[in-house]
PDB file of C-alpha atoms in Angstrom:
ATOM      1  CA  UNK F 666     137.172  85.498 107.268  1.00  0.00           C
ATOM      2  CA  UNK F 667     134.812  83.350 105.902  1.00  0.00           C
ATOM      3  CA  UNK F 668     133.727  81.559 109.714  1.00  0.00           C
ATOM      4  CA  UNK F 669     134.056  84.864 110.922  1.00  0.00           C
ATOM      5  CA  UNK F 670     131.249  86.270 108.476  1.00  0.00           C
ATOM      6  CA  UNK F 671     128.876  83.527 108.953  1.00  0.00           C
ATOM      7  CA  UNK F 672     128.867  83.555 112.652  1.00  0.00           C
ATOM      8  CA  UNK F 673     128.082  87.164 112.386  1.00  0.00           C
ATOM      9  CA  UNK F 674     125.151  86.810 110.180  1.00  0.00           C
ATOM     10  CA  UNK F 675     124.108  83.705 112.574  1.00  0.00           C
ATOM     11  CA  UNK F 676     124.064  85.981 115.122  1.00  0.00           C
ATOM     12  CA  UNK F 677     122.010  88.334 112.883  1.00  0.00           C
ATOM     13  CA  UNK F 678     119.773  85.743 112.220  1.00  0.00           C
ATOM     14  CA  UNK F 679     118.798  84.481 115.454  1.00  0.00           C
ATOM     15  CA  UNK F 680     118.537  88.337 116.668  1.00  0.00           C
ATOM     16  CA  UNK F 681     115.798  88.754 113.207  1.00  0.00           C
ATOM     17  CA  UNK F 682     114.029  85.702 114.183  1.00  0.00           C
ATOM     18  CA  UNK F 683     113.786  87.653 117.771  1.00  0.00           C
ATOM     19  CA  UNK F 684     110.701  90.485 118.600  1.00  0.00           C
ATOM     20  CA  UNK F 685     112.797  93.116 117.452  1.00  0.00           C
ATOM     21  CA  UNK F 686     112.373  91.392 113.532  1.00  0.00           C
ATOM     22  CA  UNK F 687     108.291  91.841 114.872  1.00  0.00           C
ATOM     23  CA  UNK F 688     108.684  95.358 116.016  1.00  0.00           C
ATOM     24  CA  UNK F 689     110.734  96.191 113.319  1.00  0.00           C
ATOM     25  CA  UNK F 690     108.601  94.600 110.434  1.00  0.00           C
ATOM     26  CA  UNK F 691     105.516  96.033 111.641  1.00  0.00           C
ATOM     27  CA  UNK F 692     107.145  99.310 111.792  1.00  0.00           C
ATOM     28  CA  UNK F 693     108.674  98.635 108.405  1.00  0.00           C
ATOM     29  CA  UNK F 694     104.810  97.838 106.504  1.00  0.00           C
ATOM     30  CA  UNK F 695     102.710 100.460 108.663  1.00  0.00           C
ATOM     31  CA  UNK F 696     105.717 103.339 107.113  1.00  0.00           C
ATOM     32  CA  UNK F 697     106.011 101.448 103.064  1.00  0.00           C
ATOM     33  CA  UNK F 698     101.703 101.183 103.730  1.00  0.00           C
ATOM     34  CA  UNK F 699     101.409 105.178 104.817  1.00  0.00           C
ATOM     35  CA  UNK F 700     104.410 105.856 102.121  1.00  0.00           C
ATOM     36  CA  UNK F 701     102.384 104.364  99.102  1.00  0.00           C
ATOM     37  CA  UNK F 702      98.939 105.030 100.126  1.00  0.00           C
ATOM     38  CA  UNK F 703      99.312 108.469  99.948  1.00  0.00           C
ATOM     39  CA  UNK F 704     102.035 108.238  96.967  1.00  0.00           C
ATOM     40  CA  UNK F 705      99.246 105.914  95.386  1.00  0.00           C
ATOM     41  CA  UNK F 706      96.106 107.967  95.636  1.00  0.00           C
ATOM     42  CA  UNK F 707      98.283 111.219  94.565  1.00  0.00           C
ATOM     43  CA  UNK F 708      99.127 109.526  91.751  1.00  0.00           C
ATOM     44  CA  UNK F 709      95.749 108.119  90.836  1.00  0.00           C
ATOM     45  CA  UNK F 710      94.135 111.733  91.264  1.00  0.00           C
ATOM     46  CA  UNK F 711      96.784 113.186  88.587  1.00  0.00           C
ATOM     47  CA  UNK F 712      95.834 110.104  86.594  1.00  0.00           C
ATOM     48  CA  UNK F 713      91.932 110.870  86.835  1.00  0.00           C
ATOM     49  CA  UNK F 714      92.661 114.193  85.922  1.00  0.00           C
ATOM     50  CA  UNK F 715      94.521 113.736  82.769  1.00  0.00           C
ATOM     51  CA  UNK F 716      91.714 110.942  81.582  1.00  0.00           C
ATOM     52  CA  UNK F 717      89.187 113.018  82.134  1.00  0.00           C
ATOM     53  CA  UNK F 718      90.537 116.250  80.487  1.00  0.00           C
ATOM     54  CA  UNK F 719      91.665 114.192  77.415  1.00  0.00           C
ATOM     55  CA  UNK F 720      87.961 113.016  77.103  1.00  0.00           C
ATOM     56  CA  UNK F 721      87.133 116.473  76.938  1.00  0.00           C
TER      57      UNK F 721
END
């Protein structure tokens, strides 16, 4: 079982280290960038907010 899983994840490997890995990676960072950017800035605005009221 042991052979059997490594030439699987060899075969994996060498199909990552193809374009699709490219494709996919780029795909992969342009959704996690979109995901937290807006996540981030939502969260920053709420955090703004609260500062700013507690100064008041």
């Amino acid at each position: 079982m042991n052979n059997n899983e490594k030439n699987l994840s060899g075969e994996e490997l060498q199909k990552i280290k193809g374009g699709s890995f490219i494709g996919y990676a780029i795909g992969y960072m342009i959704g996690s960038d979109a995901y937290t950017m807006t996540h981030y800035t939502r969260h920053r605005r709420n955090r703004w907010i609260q500062s700013h009221r507690h100064k008041k």
